[in-house]
Amino acid sequence: MTARKIKQLLHEIIAEENKKKPYSDRLLGEKLTEKGIVHSPRRTVAKYREEEGIPDASGRKEYT
């Protein structure tokens, strides 16, 4: 699986998350594993998320 495909899946997972309780990098890694991506540790998820300009969980949280 290419890095580009993993980044695309990250975007999809984040788009579907509950904005009041966004996923941590660890949970994003678990969601990628559920989608068949092997070896997606928290550090790799954080790296790809930062490369895509996606904020961390606290930065994505909505307080409405």
Short mmCIF file of N, CA and C in Angstrom, two decimals:
data_model
loop_
_atom_site.label_atom_id
_atom_site.label_comp_id
_atom_site.label_asym_id
_atom_site.label_seq_id
_atom_site.Cartn_x
_atom_site.Cartn_y
_atom_site.Cartn_z
N MET A 1 0.86 -1.18 0.00
CA MET A 1 0.00 0.00 0.00
C MET A 1 0.90 1.24 0.00
N THR A 2 0.56 2.18 -0.84
CA THR A 2 1.37 3.39 -0.96
C THR A 2 1.03 4.40 0.14
N ALA A 3 1.97 5.28 0.40
CA ALA A 3 1.75 6.33 1.39
C ALA A 3 0.56 7.20 0.99
N ARG A 4 0.43 7.46 -0.31
CA ARG A 4 -0.67 8.30 -0.80
C ARG A 4 -2.03 7.67 -0.47
N LYS A 5 -2.14 6.35 -0.64
CA LYS A 5 -3.39 5.64 -0.33
C LYS A 5 -3.68 5.70 1.17
N ILE A 6 -2.66 5.54 1.99
CA ILE A 6 -2.84 5.61 3.44
C ILE A 6 -3.31 7.00 3.84
N LYS A 7 -2.72 8.02 3.24
CA LYS A 7 -3.13 9.40 3.54
C LYS A 7 -4.58 9.64 3.12
N GLN A 8 -4.97 9.06 1.99
CA GLN A 8 -6.35 9.18 1.52
C GLN A 8 -7.30 8.52 2.53
N LEU A 9 -6.93 7.34 3.01
CA LEU A 9 -7.76 6.65 4.01
C LEU A 9 -7.85 7.46 5.30
N LEU A 10 -6.75 8.10 5.69
CA LEU A 10 -6.77 8.96 6.89
C LEU A 10 -7.80 10.07 6.72
N HIS A 11 -7.80 10.70 5.55
CA HIS A 11 -8.77 11.77 5.28
C HIS A 11 -10.20 11.23 5.40
N GLU A 12 -10.44 10.03 4.86
CA GLU A 12 -11.78 9.44 4.91
C GLU A 12 -12.21 9.13 6.34
N ILE A 13 -11.30 8.56 7.12
CA ILE A 13 -11.62 8.21 8.51
C ILE A 13 -11.91 9.48 9.31
N ILE A 14 -11.09 10.50 9.13
CA ILE A 14 -11.27 11.75 9.88
C ILE A 14 -12.57 12.44 9.46
N ALA A 15 -12.93 12.35 8.20
CA ALA A 15 -14.17 12.97 7.73
C ALA A 15 -15.40 12.33 8.38
N GLU A 16 -15.29 11.05 8.73
CA GLU A 16 -16.42 10.32 9.30
C GLU A 16 -16.46 10.35 10.83
N GLU A 17 -15.40 10.85 11.48
CA GLU A 17 -15.35 10.80 12.94
C GLU A 17 -16.33 11.77 13.58
N ASN A 18 -16.65 11.51 14.84
CA ASN A 18 -17.47 12.41 15.64
C ASN A 18 -16.61 13.63 15.97
N LYS A 19 -17.03 14.80 15.51
CA LYS A 19 -16.21 16.01 15.67
C LYS A 19 -16.12 16.46 17.13
N LYS A 20 -17.01 15.97 17.97
CA LYS A 20 -16.94 16.32 19.39
C LYS A 20 -15.98 15.39 20.14
N LYS A 21 -15.68 14.22 19.55
CA LYS A 21 -14.72 13.28 20.14
C LYS A 21 -13.84 12.71 19.03
N PRO A 22 -12.95 13.53 18.48
CA PRO A 22 -12.10 13.07 17.38
C PRO A 22 -11.13 11.96 17.82
N TYR A 23 -10.71 11.16 16.86
CA TYR A 23 -9.80 10.05 17.14
C TYR A 23 -8.39 10.54 17.42
N SER A 24 -7.74 9.90 18.38
CA SER A 24 -6.32 10.14 18.63
C SER A 24 -5.52 9.45 17.53
N ASP A 25 -4.23 9.72 17.48
CA ASP A 25 -3.39 9.07 16.48
C ASP A 25 -3.39 7.55 16.68
N ARG A 26 -3.44 7.10 17.93
CA ARG A 26 -3.49 5.67 18.22
C ARG A 26 -4.75 5.05 17.64
N LEU A 27 -5.89 5.71 17.87
CA LEU A 27 -7.15 5.20 17.34
C LEU A 27 -7.20 5.27 15.82
N LEU A 28 -6.61 6.29 15.24
CA LEU A 28 -6.53 6.37 13.78
C LEU A 28 -5.74 5.18 13.23
N GLY A 29 -4.66 4.82 13.93
CA GLY A 29 -3.88 3.64 13.53
C GLY A 29 -4.70 2.37 13.60
N GLU A 30 -5.52 2.25 14.65
CA GLU A 30 -6.39 1.08 14.78
C GLU A 30 -7.43 1.04 13.66
N LYS A 31 -7.98 2.19 13.31
CA LYS A 31 -8.96 2.25 12.22
C LYS A 31 -8.31 1.85 10.89
N LEU A 32 -7.07 2.27 10.67
CA LEU A 32 -6.36 1.87 9.46
C LEU A 32 -6.15 0.36 9.43
N THR A 33 -5.82 -0.21 10.59
CA THR A 33 -5.64 -1.66 10.68
C THR A 33 -6.94 -2.38 10.34
N GLU A 34 -8.07 -1.84 10.81
CA GLU A 34 -9.37 -2.42 10.49
C GLU A 34 -9.64 -2.39 8.98
N LYS A 35 -9.06 -1.41 8.30
CA LYS A 35 -9.26 -1.29 6.85
C LYS A 35 -8.20 -2.07 6.06
N GLY A 36 -7.39 -2.87 6.78
CA GLY A 36 -6.43 -3.73 6.11
C GLY A 36 -5.03 -3.18 5.96
N ILE A 37 -4.74 -2.04 6.58
CA ILE A 37 -3.40 -1.47 6.52
C ILE A 37 -2.60 -2.05 7.68
N VAL A 38 -1.59 -2.82 7.36
CA VAL A 38 -0.76 -3.44 8.39
C VAL A 38 0.37 -2.49 8.75
N HIS A 39 0.78 -2.52 10.00
CA HIS A 39 1.89 -1.69 10.48
C HIS A 39 1.58 -0.20 10.37
N SER A 40 0.58 0.24 11.07
CA SER A 40 0.28 1.68 11.08
C SER A 40 0.36 2.18 12.52
N PRO A 41 1.59 2.24 13.07
CA PRO A 41 1.74 2.71 14.45
C PRO A 41 1.42 4.20 14.58
N ARG A 42 1.25 4.62 15.80
CA ARG A 42 0.88 5.99 16.10
C ARG A 42 1.85 6.99 15.47
N ARG A 43 3.14 6.70 15.51
CA ARG A 43 4.13 7.64 14.96
C ARG A 43 3.96 7.83 13.46
N THR A 44 3.68 6.75 12.76
CA THR A 44 3.48 6.84 11.31
C THR A 44 2.22 7.62 11.00
N VAL A 45 1.16 7.37 11.76
CA VAL A 45 -0.09 8.11 11.58
C VAL A 45 0.16 9.59 11.82
N ALA A 46 0.88 9.92 12.89
CA ALA A 46 1.17 11.32 13.20
C ALA A 46 1.97 11.97 12.07
N LYS A 47 2.94 11.24 11.53
CA LYS A 47 3.76 11.78 10.44
C LYS A 47 2.91 12.09 9.21
N TYR A 48 2.08 11.14 8.81
CA TYR A 48 1.24 11.35 7.63
C TYR A 48 0.22 12.45 7.89
N ARG A 49 -0.36 12.49 9.08
CA ARG A 49 -1.34 13.51 9.42
C ARG A 49 -0.70 14.90 9.33
N GLU A 50 0.50 15.05 9.86
CA GLU A 50 1.19 16.34 9.81
C GLU A 50 1.56 16.71 8.38
N GLU A 51 2.00 15.73 7.59
CA GLU A 51 2.35 16.01 6.19
C GLU A 51 1.14 16.52 5.41
N GLU A 52 -0.04 16.06 5.78
CA GLU A 52 -1.27 16.47 5.11
C GLU A 52 -1.87 17.75 5.71
N GLY A 53 -1.25 18.27 6.75
CA GLY A 53 -1.75 19.50 7.37
C GLY A 53 -3.01 19.29 8.19
N ILE A 54 -3.22 18.08 8.66
CA ILE A 54 -4.39 17.76 9.47
C ILE A 54 -4.02 17.98 10.94
N PRO A 55 -4.79 18.77 11.67
CA PRO A 55 -4.48 18.99 13.08
C PRO A 55 -4.64 17.72 13.91
N ASP A 56 -4.04 17.72 15.09
CA ASP A 56 -4.22 16.57 15.99
C ASP A 56 -5.65 16.58 16.53
N ALA A 57 -5.97 15.59 17.38
CA ALA A 57 -7.35 15.43 17.87
C ALA A 57 -7.84 16.70 18.55
N SER A 58 -7.03 17.32 19.37
CA SER A 58 -7.49 18.52 20.08
C SER A 58 -7.73 19.68 19.11
N GLY A 59 -6.99 19.70 18.02
CA GLY A 59 -7.17 20.75 17.01
C GLY A 59 -8.39 20.52 16.12
N ARG A 60 -8.86 19.27 16.06
CA ARG A 60 -10.04 18.96 15.25
C ARG A 60 -11.32 18.97 16.06
N LYS A 61 -11.22 19.05 17.37
CA LYS A 61 -12.40 18.98 18.23
C LYS A 61 -13.26 20.23 18.08
N GLU A 62 -14.58 19.99 17.99
CA GLU A 62 -15.54 21.08 17.93
C GLU A 62 -16.26 21.17 19.26
N TYR A 63 -16.42 22.37 19.75
CA TYR A 63 -17.00 22.58 21.09
C TYR A 63 -18.42 23.13 21.05
N THR A 64 -19.17 22.86 20.01
CA THR A 64 -20.52 23.41 19.90
C THR A 64 -21.56 22.57 20.58
#
